[in-house]
Coordinates of C-alpha atoms and ligand atoms in Angstrom, one line a residue:
M1 CA -3.9 -6.1 -50.0
S2 CA -4.2 -5.9 -53.7
Q3 CA -4.7 -2.2 -54.5
H4 CA -2.2 -0.5 -56.9
S5 CA -0.8 3.0 -56.8
T6 CA 1.5 4.9 -59.1
R7 CA 4.4 5.6 -56.6
P8 CA 7.8 5.5 -58.2
R9 CA 9.5 2.2 -57.5
N10 CA 12.6 3.4 -55.7
G11 CA 13.8 3.8 -52.1
E12 CA 11.4 6.6 -51.4
A13 CA 8.8 3.9 -51.2
F14 CA 10.2 3.2 -47.7
G15 CA 10.1 6.9 -46.6
A16 CA 6.6 8.0 -47.4
E17 CA 4.4 8.8 -44.4
D18 CA 1.3 7.4 -46.0
R19 CA -0.1 3.9 -45.8
D20 CA 2.2 2.6 -48.6
G21 CA 5.3 3.8 -46.8
F22 CA 4.0 2.3 -43.6
I23 CA 3.5 -1.1 -45.3
H24 CA 7.0 -1.1 -46.8
R25 CA 8.6 -0.3 -43.4
A26 CA 6.4 -2.7 -41.5
F27 CA 7.5 -5.6 -43.7
L28 CA 11.2 -4.7 -43.3
R29 CA 10.8 -4.3 -39.6
G30 CA 9.2 -7.7 -39.5
A31 CA 12.3 -9.1 -41.1
G32 CA 14.4 -7.7 -38.2
H33 CA 15.4 -4.2 -39.4
S34 CA 15.2 -1.4 -36.8
E35 CA 13.1 1.7 -37.1
A36 CA 16.1 3.8 -38.0
T37 CA 17.5 1.3 -40.5
V38 CA 14.3 1.2 -42.6
R39 CA 14.6 4.9 -43.1
A40 CA 18.2 4.8 -44.2
R41 CA 18.9 6.0 -47.8
P42 CA 19.6 5.1 -50.5
V43 CA 18.3 1.5 -50.7
I44 CA 20.8 -0.7 -52.4
G45 CA 19.8 -4.1 -53.8
I46 CA 22.5 -6.8 -53.8
C47 CA 21.7 -8.9 -56.8
T48 CA 23.5 -12.2 -56.3
S49 CA 23.8 -15.4 -58.3
W50 CA 24.8 -17.4 -55.2
S51 CA 23.4 -20.9 -55.5
E52 CA 24.4 -24.4 -54.3
L53 CA 23.8 -25.3 -58.0
N54 CA 26.7 -23.0 -58.9
P55 CA 29.8 -24.0 -56.9
C56 CA 31.9 -21.2 -58.6
N57 CA 29.6 -18.7 -56.8
Q58 CA 30.1 -20.4 -53.4
G59 CA 31.9 -17.3 -52.0
L60 CA 29.2 -14.8 -52.9
R61 CA 27.4 -15.0 -49.5
E62 CA 30.5 -13.8 -47.7
L63 CA 31.0 -11.1 -50.3
A64 CA 27.4 -10.0 -50.0
A65 CA 27.9 -9.6 -46.2
R66 CA 30.9 -7.4 -46.9
V67 CA 29.0 -5.3 -49.4
K68 CA 26.4 -4.8 -46.8
H69 CA 29.0 -3.4 -44.4
G70 CA 30.0 -0.9 -47.0
V71 CA 26.5 0.2 -47.8
I72 CA 25.6 0.6 -44.2
A73 CA 28.9 2.5 -43.4
A74 CA 28.0 4.9 -46.2
G75 CA 24.5 5.4 -44.8
G76 CA 22.5 3.2 -47.1
L77 CA 20.2 0.3 -46.6
P78 CA 21.3 -3.0 -48.3
L79 CA 18.8 -5.6 -49.3
E80 CA 20.1 -8.8 -50.9
F81 CA 18.1 -10.7 -53.5
P82 CA 18.7 -13.8 -55.7
T83 CA 18.2 -14.4 -59.3
I84 CA 18.7 -17.6 -61.3
S85 CA 22.3 -18.7 -61.5
L86 CA 24.0 -20.4 -64.3
A87 CA 26.8 -23.0 -63.6
E88 CA 28.8 -24.1 -66.6
P89 CA 29.3 -27.6 -65.4
F90 CA 25.7 -28.3 -64.6
V91 CA 23.3 -26.4 -66.8
R92 CA 21.9 -28.1 -69.9
P93 CA 21.6 -27.7 -72.8
T94 CA 24.0 -24.7 -72.3
T95 CA 24.3 -21.7 -70.1
L96 CA 24.3 -19.4 -73.1
Y97 CA 20.8 -20.8 -73.9
L98 CA 19.7 -19.4 -70.5
R99 CA 21.9 -16.2 -70.4
N100 CA 19.1 -14.0 -71.8
L101 CA 16.6 -15.5 -69.3
M102 CA 19.0 -14.5 -66.5
A103 CA 19.4 -11.1 -68.0
M104 CA 15.7 -10.6 -68.0
D105 CA 15.4 -11.9 -64.4
V106 CA 18.1 -9.3 -63.4
E107 CA 16.5 -6.5 -65.4
E108 CA 13.0 -7.1 -64.1
M109 CA 14.0 -7.5 -60.5
I110 CA 16.0 -4.3 -60.5
T111 CA 13.2 -2.5 -62.3
A112 CA 10.4 -3.9 -60.2
S113 CA 12.0 -3.5 -56.7
P114 CA 12.0 -0.3 -54.6
I115 CA 15.8 0.1 -54.8
D116 CA 17.9 3.1 -55.8
G117 CA 20.9 1.2 -57.0
V118 CA 22.3 -2.3 -57.2
V119 CA 25.5 -4.3 -56.6
L120 CA 25.9 -7.2 -59.0
L121 CA 27.6 -10.2 -57.5
G122 CA 28.2 -13.0 -60.1
G123 CA 31.0 -15.2 -61.2
C124 CA 30.6 -18.3 -63.4
D125 CA 30.9 -17.5 -67.1
K126 CA 27.4 -16.3 -68.1
T127 CA 26.4 -14.6 -64.8
V128 CA 28.5 -11.5 -65.3
P129 CA 27.3 -10.7 -68.9
A130 CA 23.7 -11.5 -67.9
Q131 CA 24.0 -9.1 -64.9
L132 CA 25.6 -6.4 -67.0
M133 CA 23.0 -6.8 -69.8
G134 CA 20.1 -6.7 -67.3
A135 CA 21.4 -3.8 -65.3
L136 CA 22.1 -1.8 -68.4
S137 CA 18.6 -2.2 -69.6
A138 CA 17.1 -1.5 -66.2
G139 CA 19.1 1.7 -66.1
K140 CA 19.5 2.1 -62.3
P141 CA 22.9 2.9 -60.8
A142 CA 24.9 -0.4 -60.7
V143 CA 28.3 -1.6 -59.8
A144 CA 29.6 -5.2 -60.1
L145 CA 32.0 -7.4 -58.2
A146 CA 32.9 -10.8 -59.5
A147 CA 33.4 -13.9 -57.4
G148 CA 37.2 -13.9 -58.2
P149 CA 39.4 -16.7 -59.4
R150 CA 39.8 -19.8 -57.2
A151 CA 43.2 -20.9 -55.9
T152 CA 45.6 -22.9 -58.0
G153 CA 45.7 -26.6 -57.2
R154 CA 48.6 -29.1 -57.2
W155 CA 48.9 -32.3 -59.3
A156 CA 52.0 -34.5 -59.6
G157 CA 54.1 -31.9 -57.9
K158 CA 53.1 -29.1 -60.3
P159 CA 50.5 -26.3 -60.3
L160 CA 47.1 -27.6 -61.5
T161 CA 44.6 -25.3 -63.2
I162 CA 41.3 -26.0 -64.8
D163 CA 42.7 -26.0 -68.4
D164 CA 44.9 -29.0 -67.5
L165 CA 41.7 -31.0 -67.7
W166 CA 41.8 -31.1 -71.5
T167 CA 45.3 -32.6 -71.6
L168 CA 44.5 -35.0 -68.7
S169 CA 41.3 -36.1 -70.3
D170 CA 43.1 -36.9 -73.5
E171 CA 45.6 -39.0 -71.4
R172 CA 42.5 -40.8 -69.9
R173 CA 41.1 -41.5 -73.5
T174 CA 44.4 -43.0 -74.5
G175 CA 44.7 -45.1 -71.4
A176 CA 47.7 -43.2 -69.9
L177 CA 45.7 -42.2 -66.8
D178 CA 44.5 -45.1 -64.7
D179 CA 41.4 -45.3 -62.6
A180 CA 43.1 -44.4 -59.3
R181 CA 44.8 -41.3 -60.6
W182 CA 41.7 -40.2 -62.5
S183 CA 39.7 -40.5 -59.2
A184 CA 42.4 -38.5 -57.4
L185 CA 42.3 -35.8 -60.0
E186 CA 38.5 -35.5 -59.4
G187 CA 39.3 -34.6 -55.8
C188 CA 41.7 -31.8 -56.6
L189 CA 40.8 -30.2 -59.9
V190 CA 38.6 -27.6 -58.2
P191 CA 40.3 -26.7 -55.0
G192 CA 37.7 -24.3 -53.6
A193 CA 35.5 -21.3 -54.0
G194 CA 35.8 -19.0 -57.0
T195 CA 35.8 -19.0 -60.7
C196 CA 38.1 -20.9 -63.0
N197 CA 41.7 -20.1 -62.3
V198 CA 42.9 -19.2 -65.8
L199 CA 42.0 -16.6 -68.4
G200 CA 38.8 -18.4 -69.2
T201 CA 35.4 -16.7 -69.8
A202 CA 34.6 -15.9 -66.1
V203 CA 37.9 -14.1 -65.5
T204 CA 37.8 -12.5 -69.0
M205 CA 34.3 -11.1 -68.3
A206 CA 35.4 -9.8 -64.9
L207 CA 38.2 -8.0 -66.6
I208 CA 35.8 -6.6 -69.2
A209 CA 33.4 -5.4 -66.5
E210 CA 36.3 -3.6 -64.8
T211 CA 37.4 -2.1 -68.1
L212 CA 33.9 -0.9 -68.8
G213 CA 33.9 1.0 -65.4
M214 CA 31.3 -1.4 -64.0
A215 CA 33.6 -2.7 -61.3
L216 CA 36.2 -0.9 -59.1
P217 CA 39.7 -0.8 -60.6
G218 CA 42.0 -3.6 -59.6
T219 CA 39.3 -5.9 -58.3
S220 CA 39.0 -8.6 -61.1
L221 CA 42.0 -10.7 -60.3
L222 CA 41.9 -10.6 -56.5
P223 CA 41.7 -14.2 -55.2
A224 CA 38.2 -15.4 -54.5
T225 CA 38.9 -15.9 -50.8
G226 CA 40.9 -13.7 -48.5
G227 CA 40.9 -10.2 -47.1
A228 CA 41.6 -8.3 -50.3
R229 CA 38.4 -9.4 -52.1
A230 CA 36.4 -8.9 -48.9
A231 CA 37.7 -5.4 -48.6
A232 CA 36.9 -4.8 -52.3
A233 CA 33.3 -5.9 -51.5
E234 CA 33.0 -3.3 -48.8
R235 CA 34.4 -0.6 -51.1
T236 CA 31.9 -1.8 -53.8
G237 CA 29.0 -1.3 -51.3
R238 CA 30.2 2.2 -50.5
R239 CA 30.5 2.9 -54.3
A240 CA 27.0 1.8 -54.9
V241 CA 25.8 4.3 -52.4
E242 CA 27.8 7.1 -54.1
L243 CA 26.3 6.1 -57.5
A244 CA 22.8 6.0 -56.2
R245 CA 23.2 9.4 -54.6
A246 CA 24.5 10.8 -57.9
G247 CA 21.8 9.0 -59.8
Q248 CA 24.4 7.8 -62.3
G249 CA 23.3 4.8 -64.3
P250 CA 25.4 2.3 -66.2
D251 CA 24.9 4.0 -69.5
A252 CA 27.4 6.7 -68.3
Y253 CA 30.0 3.9 -68.1
I254 CA 29.1 1.5 -71.0
T255 CA 29.8 3.6 -74.0
P256 CA 31.3 3.1 -77.5
A257 CA 34.6 4.2 -76.0
S258 CA 34.6 1.8 -73.1
L259 CA 33.4 -1.0 -75.4
E260 CA 36.4 -0.4 -77.6
N261 CA 38.6 -0.5 -74.6
A262 CA 37.0 -3.7 -73.4
F263 CA 37.6 -5.4 -76.8
R264 CA 41.2 -4.3 -76.8
V265 CA 41.7 -5.7 -73.3
L266 CA 40.1 -8.9 -74.5
C267 CA 42.8 -9.1 -77.3
A268 CA 45.6 -7.9 -75.0
V269 CA 45.0 -10.6 -72.5
G270 CA 44.2 -13.3 -75.1
G271 CA 40.8 -13.8 -73.3
S272 CA 37.9 -16.1 -74.0
T273 CA 36.3 -16.1 -77.4
N274 CA 33.0 -16.2 -75.6
A275 CA 33.5 -12.6 -74.7
V276 CA 33.2 -11.5 -78.3
I277 CA 29.5 -12.7 -78.2
H278 CA 28.9 -11.2 -74.7
L279 CA 30.4 -7.8 -75.7
E280 CA 28.2 -7.6 -78.8
A281 CA 25.2 -8.4 -76.6
I282 CA 26.1 -5.8 -74.0
A283 CA 26.6 -3.2 -76.8
G284 CA 23.3 -4.1 -78.3
R285 CA 21.6 -3.0 -75.0
I286 CA 22.6 0.6 -75.7
G287 CA 21.7 0.4 -79.4
H288 CA 25.4 0.0 -80.4
R289 CA 27.1 -2.6 -82.5
L290 CA 30.8 -3.4 -82.4
G291 CA 30.7 -5.3 -85.7
L292 CA 33.2 -7.6 -87.4
D293 CA 35.1 -4.8 -89.2
A294 CA 35.8 -2.7 -86.1
M295 CA 36.7 -5.8 -84.1
A296 CA 39.1 -6.9 -86.8
E297 CA 40.7 -3.4 -86.8
W298 CA 41.1 -3.3 -83.0
S299 CA 42.4 -6.9 -82.9
G300 CA 44.9 -6.1 -85.7
T301 CA 46.3 -3.1 -83.8
T302 CA 46.3 -4.6 -80.2
P303 CA 49.3 -6.5 -78.9
L304 CA 49.0 -9.7 -76.9
L305 CA 50.6 -8.7 -73.6
T306 CA 49.8 -11.5 -71.2
D307 CA 51.4 -14.9 -71.1
V308 CA 49.0 -16.6 -68.9
R309 CA 47.2 -20.0 -69.0
P310 CA 45.5 -21.3 -71.1
S311 CA 47.4 -19.4 -73.9
G312 CA 50.7 -19.2 -72.0
P313 CA 52.6 -20.9 -69.1
H314 CA 52.1 -18.4 -66.3
L315 CA 49.5 -18.3 -63.6
L316 CA 46.7 -15.8 -63.1
E317 CA 48.2 -14.8 -59.7
E318 CA 51.4 -13.7 -61.5
L319 CA 49.3 -11.3 -63.6
E320 CA 47.7 -10.0 -60.4
D321 CA 51.2 -9.6 -58.9
A322 CA 52.1 -7.4 -62.0
G323 CA 49.3 -5.0 -61.0
G324 CA 46.2 -6.6 -62.5
L325 CA 44.1 -5.0 -65.1
P326 CA 45.3 -1.4 -64.4
A327 CA 48.8 -2.6 -65.2
V328 CA 47.6 -4.1 -68.5
L329 CA 45.8 -0.8 -69.3
L330 CA 49.0 1.1 -68.5
E331 CA 50.8 -0.9 -71.2
L332 CA 47.9 -0.4 -73.6
A333 CA 47.6 3.4 -72.8
P334 CA 48.5 4.6 -76.3
L335 CA 45.6 2.6 -77.7
L336 CA 43.2 3.3 -75.0
R337 CA 40.3 5.7 -75.0
A338 CA 41.4 6.9 -71.6
D339 CA 38.6 9.4 -71.1
A340 CA 36.2 6.5 -70.6
L341 CA 35.2 6.2 -67.0
S342 CA 36.6 3.7 -64.5
G343 CA 34.6 2.2 -61.7
T344 CA 35.6 5.0 -59.3
G345 CA 33.9 7.5 -61.7
E346 CA 37.3 9.0 -62.7
P347 CA 38.5 8.8 -66.2
W348 CA 40.9 5.9 -66.7
H349 CA 43.8 8.3 -67.4
D350 CA 43.5 9.6 -63.8
V351 CA 43.6 6.0 -62.4
L352 CA 46.5 5.1 -64.7
A353 CA 48.5 8.1 -63.5
R354 CA 48.8 6.5 -60.1
T355 CA 49.0 2.9 -61.2
V356 CA 52.1 0.9 -60.3
R357 CA 53.1 -1.9 -62.6
H358 CA 55.4 -4.6 -61.2
E359 CA 57.7 -6.7 -63.3
S360 CA 56.3 -10.2 -64.0
P361 CA 56.7 -12.7 -66.7
A362 CA 53.0 -12.9 -66.9
L363 CA 52.7 -9.4 -68.3
R364 CA 55.0 -8.3 -71.2
S365 CA 55.6 -4.7 -72.2
A366 CA 54.0 -3.2 -75.3
S367 CA 57.6 -3.0 -76.8
D368 CA 58.1 -6.8 -76.3
P369 CA 54.7 -8.4 -76.6
V370 CA 53.8 -12.1 -76.9
L371 CA 52.2 -11.3 -80.3
A372 CA 52.4 -7.9 -82.0
S373 CA 48.7 -8.1 -82.8
G374 CA 45.8 -10.4 -83.5
S375 CA 45.5 -12.8 -80.5
L376 CA 41.9 -13.1 -81.6
V377 CA 41.4 -13.1 -85.3
M378 CA 38.0 -12.2 -86.8
L379 CA 37.5 -14.3 -89.9
R380 CA 35.2 -13.9 -92.9
G381 CA 34.9 -15.7 -96.2
S382 CA 32.7 -18.0 -98.2
L383 CA 32.3 -20.4 -95.3
A384 CA 31.4 -17.6 -92.8
P385 CA 29.8 -14.7 -94.6
D386 CA 28.8 -13.1 -91.2
G387 CA 32.0 -14.0 -89.5
A388 CA 33.8 -16.4 -87.2
V389 CA 36.6 -16.2 -84.7
I390 CA 39.8 -18.0 -83.9
K391 CA 42.0 -17.6 -80.8
R392 CA 45.3 -17.5 -82.7
S393 CA 47.3 -17.2 -79.5
A394 CA 46.1 -20.7 -78.5
A395 CA 46.6 -22.3 -81.9
D396 CA 49.7 -24.1 -83.2
P397 CA 51.3 -21.5 -85.5
R398 CA 51.8 -24.3 -88.1
L399 CA 48.1 -24.2 -88.6
W400 CA 47.6 -20.4 -88.9
R401 CA 47.6 -21.0 -92.7
H402 CA 46.1 -24.3 -93.7
R403 CA 44.3 -26.1 -96.5
G404 CA 42.7 -29.4 -95.7
R405 CA 39.8 -31.6 -96.6
A406 CA 36.6 -31.6 -94.5
V407 CA 35.5 -34.4 -92.3
V408 CA 32.0 -33.4 -91.3
F409 CA 30.0 -34.3 -88.2
D410 CA 26.3 -33.5 -87.9
G411 CA 25.8 -32.7 -84.3
L412 CA 27.3 -34.1 -81.1
A413 CA 25.8 -37.5 -81.3
D414 CA 27.4 -38.1 -84.7
L415 CA 30.7 -36.7 -83.5
H416 CA 30.8 -39.0 -80.4
A417 CA 29.7 -42.0 -82.5
R418 CA 32.4 -41.7 -85.1
V419 CA 35.4 -39.5 -84.0
D420 CA 37.3 -42.4 -82.4
D421 CA 36.2 -45.0 -85.1
P422 CA 39.5 -46.5 -86.4
G423 CA 37.9 -46.6 -89.8
L424 CA 37.3 -42.8 -89.9
D425 CA 38.9 -41.4 -93.1
V426 CA 40.9 -38.6 -91.4
D427 CA 44.6 -37.6 -91.1
E428 CA 46.4 -34.8 -89.4
D429 CA 45.8 -32.4 -92.3
S430 CA 42.1 -32.9 -92.3
V431 CA 39.7 -30.2 -91.1
L432 CA 37.2 -31.4 -88.6
V433 CA 33.8 -29.7 -89.1
L434 CA 30.9 -29.8 -86.6
R435 CA 27.6 -28.3 -87.6
G436 CA 24.2 -28.1 -85.9
A437 CA 25.7 -26.6 -82.8
G438 CA 24.9 -22.9 -83.2
P439 CA 22.5 -20.6 -81.3
V440 CA 19.5 -22.3 -82.9
G441 CA 20.9 -25.7 -83.8
G442 CA 22.6 -26.4 -80.4
P443 CA 20.5 -24.9 -79.0
G444 CA 22.6 -22.3 -77.2
M445 CA 25.9 -22.9 -78.9
P446 CA 27.4 -25.6 -76.7
E447 CA 31.1 -25.3 -75.8
V448 CA 32.0 -28.2 -78.1
G449 CA 34.0 -26.4 -80.7
Q450 CA 37.3 -27.9 -79.5
L451 CA 36.4 -31.1 -81.2
P452 CA 38.4 -34.0 -79.8
I453 CA 41.3 -35.1 -82.0
P454 CA 40.5 -38.6 -83.3
A455 CA 42.1 -41.2 -80.9
K456 CA 44.1 -42.8 -83.7
L457 CA 45.8 -39.5 -84.4
L458 CA 46.3 -38.7 -80.7
R459 CA 48.2 -42.0 -80.5
R460 CA 50.4 -40.9 -83.3
G461 CA 51.3 -37.7 -81.4
V462 CA 49.0 -35.2 -83.2
T463 CA 48.3 -32.4 -80.7
D464 CA 46.4 -29.9 -82.8
M465 CA 44.2 -29.8 -85.9
V466 CA 42.0 -27.2 -87.6
R467 CA 38.5 -27.6 -86.3
I468 CA 35.6 -25.5 -87.5
S469 CA 32.0 -25.2 -86.1
D470 CA 29.1 -23.0 -85.4
A471 CA 29.6 -23.8 -81.7
R472 CA 31.6 -22.0 -78.9
M473 CA 34.5 -23.4 -76.9
S474 CA 35.4 -23.1 -73.2
G475 CA 37.6 -20.1 -72.5
T476 CA 39.9 -22.6 -70.8
A477 CA 40.4 -24.6 -74.0
S478 CA 42.9 -24.1 -76.8
G479 CA 43.8 -25.3 -80.3
A480 CA 43.4 -24.2 -83.9
V481 CA 39.7 -23.9 -83.4
V482 CA 37.4 -21.8 -85.6
L483 CA 34.3 -20.9 -83.7
H484 CA 31.0 -19.0 -84.0
V485 CA 30.7 -19.6 -87.8
A486 CA 27.8 -17.4 -88.9
P487 CA 25.2 -17.8 -90.2
E488 CA 25.0 -21.2 -88.5
A489 CA 24.0 -24.3 -90.4
A490 CA 20.6 -24.5 -88.7
V491 CA 19.5 -21.3 -90.4
G492 CA 21.0 -22.2 -93.8
G493 CA 24.6 -21.0 -93.5
P494 CA 27.2 -22.4 -95.9
L495 CA 28.3 -24.9 -93.2
A496 CA 25.1 -26.8 -94.0
R497 CA 26.4 -27.5 -97.6
V498 CA 29.8 -28.8 -96.7
V499 CA 30.4 -32.5 -97.6
D500 CA 33.3 -34.8 -96.6
G501 CA 36.4 -34.1 -98.8
D502 CA 35.6 -30.5 -99.6
P503 CA 38.7 -28.3 -99.5
I504 CA 38.6 -25.7 -96.7
V505 CA 41.2 -22.8 -96.6
L506 CA 42.0 -21.0 -93.3
D507 CA 44.3 -18.0 -93.3
V508 CA 44.5 -16.2 -90.0
T509 CA 47.1 -13.8 -91.5
T510 CA 44.4 -12.4 -93.9
G511 CA 41.4 -13.2 -91.8
R512 CA 39.9 -15.6 -94.3
L513 CA 37.9 -18.8 -94.0
D514 CA 36.8 -20.2 -97.3
L515 CA 35.2 -23.3 -98.8
D516 CA 37.0 -23.9 -102.0
V517 CA 34.0 -25.3 -103.9
D518 CA 32.5 -23.9 -107.0
A519 CA 29.5 -21.7 -106.1
A520 CA 27.3 -23.4 -108.7
E521 CA 28.1 -26.8 -107.1
L522 CA 27.2 -25.4 -103.7
A523 CA 23.9 -24.0 -105.0
R524 CA 23.0 -27.4 -106.3
R525 CA 23.5 -29.0 -102.9
E526 CA 20.7 -29.3 -100.5
P527 CA 21.4 -28.2 -96.9
I528 CA 22.1 -31.4 -95.0
P529 CA 19.8 -32.1 -92.1
G530 CA 21.4 -33.2 -88.8
S531 CA 20.6 -34.5 -85.4
G532 CA 19.0 -31.4 -84.0
S533 CA 20.5 -31.5 -80.5
A534 CA 24.2 -31.0 -80.1
S535 CA 23.7 -31.2 -76.4
G536 CA 22.4 -34.7 -76.8
A537 CA 19.7 -33.7 -74.2
G538 CA 16.9 -34.0 -76.7
S539 CA 15.4 -30.7 -75.5
G540 CA 15.2 -27.2 -76.8
P541 CA 14.1 -25.7 -80.1
G542 CA 15.3 -28.6 -82.3
A543 CA 15.1 -26.4 -85.4
W544 CA 18.2 -28.0 -86.9
S545 CA 16.1 -31.2 -87.4
G546 CA 13.5 -29.2 -89.2
S547 CA 10.9 -29.8 -86.5
A548 CA 8.3 -27.1 -85.6
P549 CA 9.5 -24.6 -83.0
P550 CA 8.4 -25.5 -79.5
A551 CA 4.8 -24.3 -78.8
R552 CA 5.4 -23.1 -75.2
G553 CA 7.7 -21.8 -72.6
Y554 CA 11.2 -20.4 -72.7
A555 CA 12.2 -22.7 -75.5
S556 CA 9.5 -21.1 -77.7
L557 CA 10.6 -17.6 -76.8
Y558 CA 14.2 -18.5 -77.4
R559 CA 13.7 -20.1 -80.8
R560 CA 11.6 -17.2 -82.1
H561 CA 13.8 -14.4 -80.9
V562 CA 17.5 -15.5 -80.5
L563 CA 19.9 -13.7 -82.8
Q564 CA 23.0 -15.1 -84.5
S565 CA 26.4 -15.1 -82.8
S566 CA 27.4 -12.1 -84.9
E567 CA 24.7 -10.1 -83.0
G568 CA 25.6 -11.4 -79.6
C569 CA 22.9 -14.1 -79.4
D570 CA 20.6 -11.7 -77.5
F571 CA 16.9 -11.7 -78.1
D572 CA 15.9 -9.3 -80.8
F573 CA 13.3 -7.5 -78.6
L574 CA 15.9 -6.9 -75.9
R575 CA 18.3 -4.9 -78.1
S576 CA 17.5 -1.3 -77.8
A577 CA 18.9 2.2 -77.2
A578 CA 16.0 3.0 -75.1
A579 CA 16.3 1.5 -71.6
H580 CA 13.5 -0.3 -70.0
P581 CA 11.0 2.5 -69.1
H582 CA 10.7 2.4 -65.3
R583 CA 7.2 1.3 -64.5
T584 CA 5.1 3.4 -62.2
D585 CA 2.5 0.8 -61.4
R586 CA 3.0 -1.2 -58.2
G587 CA 1.6 -4.3 -56.8
D588 CA 1.1 -4.2 -53.0
P589 CA 1.6 -7.4 -51.0
S590 CA -1.5 -9.5 -51.1
Ligands
LIG1 FE1 32.3 -21.7 -63.3 FE2 34.6 -21.9 -64.9 S1 33.0 -23.4 -64.5 S2 33.9 -20.2 -63.8

C-alpha cells in the first residue's frame, strides 16, 4: 500500500468509514485494541523518552501506564510512542549537541502521527526542553509530566545528593577518598529512578514547564516513585483529553507573560544556568526573544527564595513539603504576571488563591529572602559583548568583585594536561579561562565550565576561584563560574584573544565582565587556535580547529545552523513565530 491521500493527520483518521479509516482501525485491532477502543476519541499520543540508555527516565514506563488510565477514563484513546532520549551521563559529545535533533524528532512525530493531542514524558536535563520546543512548533494540544526527582541517598550517615559528587571527587583527586570508599560511593550515588535530586537542570526545567502552564500545578517536585506522581500521571492523561477536545495548543500557554514568569522562577529558586539557554530557545519557537536586558532586569528585581542544594543546605523534598512550585509562586505573587495560564487552564491567580504554603527552611518569605535579588547575574562587557551568566548564589561572595590575571586553556585536552601540573603558574587570585567549548567549538557546549581548581591550590585549602568559559556547567555544580560567554571563541569572540597574564575584571554587582587590555593591543592579536574538541571525543564540527565543516549528517546540519548561546543554541531554521504547518499528505503503510 503506497497510495497517498490528503486526509488531515489527526484522530479522525481512525473514524472514517472509507478504506483509509478501515486500514487505521485494522492495524490498531491487530495490536490488540477492541472495536470500541479504536473508535474512542480523542487520540492522545504519549511521547516518551524512556530508554535503557537513560536511567533517569527509568520510571517513565510506569507513568505512561498511569497516563493511559487517565486518557481512557476521560474517553480517549492513548497511544504511546518513543523518541530519542538524551542521558547526561552517557551522551557524547554533549546532550545539548543533540537537543535540537530530539526537538525535531518530537515535532515531526507529533505532526506526522494521527493524534489529536500529546502527553510529553521526559526527565533528564535536555529531554524536557526538547519536548517543549518540539511540541510548541508542532502546535497540537500538549501537556507535560516530568520523571520527578529521585530519592535522596545516604553516605557516611548523612543525606547524599548528586551535587556531593563534586566535593567527593575533589577528595578523590587529593587522595582523601580511598579505593574502597570510592567504590562504595559508586553504589549509592544514584539510589533509584528519577532525575537528579537537587535543583539541577532537570528539576529546574520541570519547574519551568509547570510555570509555563505546560504541566499540572504542583507536579514538578513530587518524588519520582510513589503514589503521588502516579496519580499526577493519571490526571495529566485526563488533562490531555480536555486540551484535545478544546483544541487548545501550547501557544496559549507559552507566551511572553509566562516566559517572564518562568525566568523569575528560575531566579527565585536559584535554578540551573542551563535553563537560560533553554528558555531562550523555547521563546524563539514563538518568535519571541527574552534578551539579555530583560533577563537582567527580571533577575535584578527577583529575590532568591529557596535555600536548596546545590546553592543551599536543604533538600528538594523540604521544598516540596513547603508546597512546591505553587508556594514559590505565592511568595513571588507581586512580581508575577498572574493572568498567565496554569496547567489546569486557569490563570495562575486562581490557582494561587487556593494554594497552601507550609513553613519550611527550604523556602524563605519574600520579606526575608536568601538574596534580595540577582541569584543569576547576566553579565556583559568587553570579554562578553553578547553576554554571559554567573550563578551568584552558588559563588563565594568574596569573588563577586574580582580582578585577576588569566590562566588560559585551549580546550579540554589542554585543561586536563596542565591543570594539575605543579609547575602551572597559578594562584588563588588567578582567573582560569577555558575556550573552545562553546556551541560550535565544543561542539555542544560541554558542561565543563566548572574548571577544576588546580590540585596544588586544593591542597592549600582553596575552595573557589573565578573561572570563565564559553562552556556550560551542570546545574548541580557551584562556584564563581562565568558561563556561556558569547560570542564564543570558535566564532571569533574576544575569548579567542586572551593570553596568559591578561587582567580580567568581574563585577557581579554591576553585571560587568571585562578584559582590561587596550583595544589596539587586542586588535593586533590573532585569534588563538585550539584543540577543536572540548569533549575529547574527536567528533563533531571541529570548527574551532579551523577545519572544514563536516560534509554529511547531523554534524553538518548542526555546524551550519546552530546559534550562539545568547540565542538559545537552537537552529536558525527552527526559530519562527509560524508553527510547523500541519501537513495534509499522508503515507499509507506499505
Ligand atoms: Fe539525568 Fe541529572 S543526569 S537528571
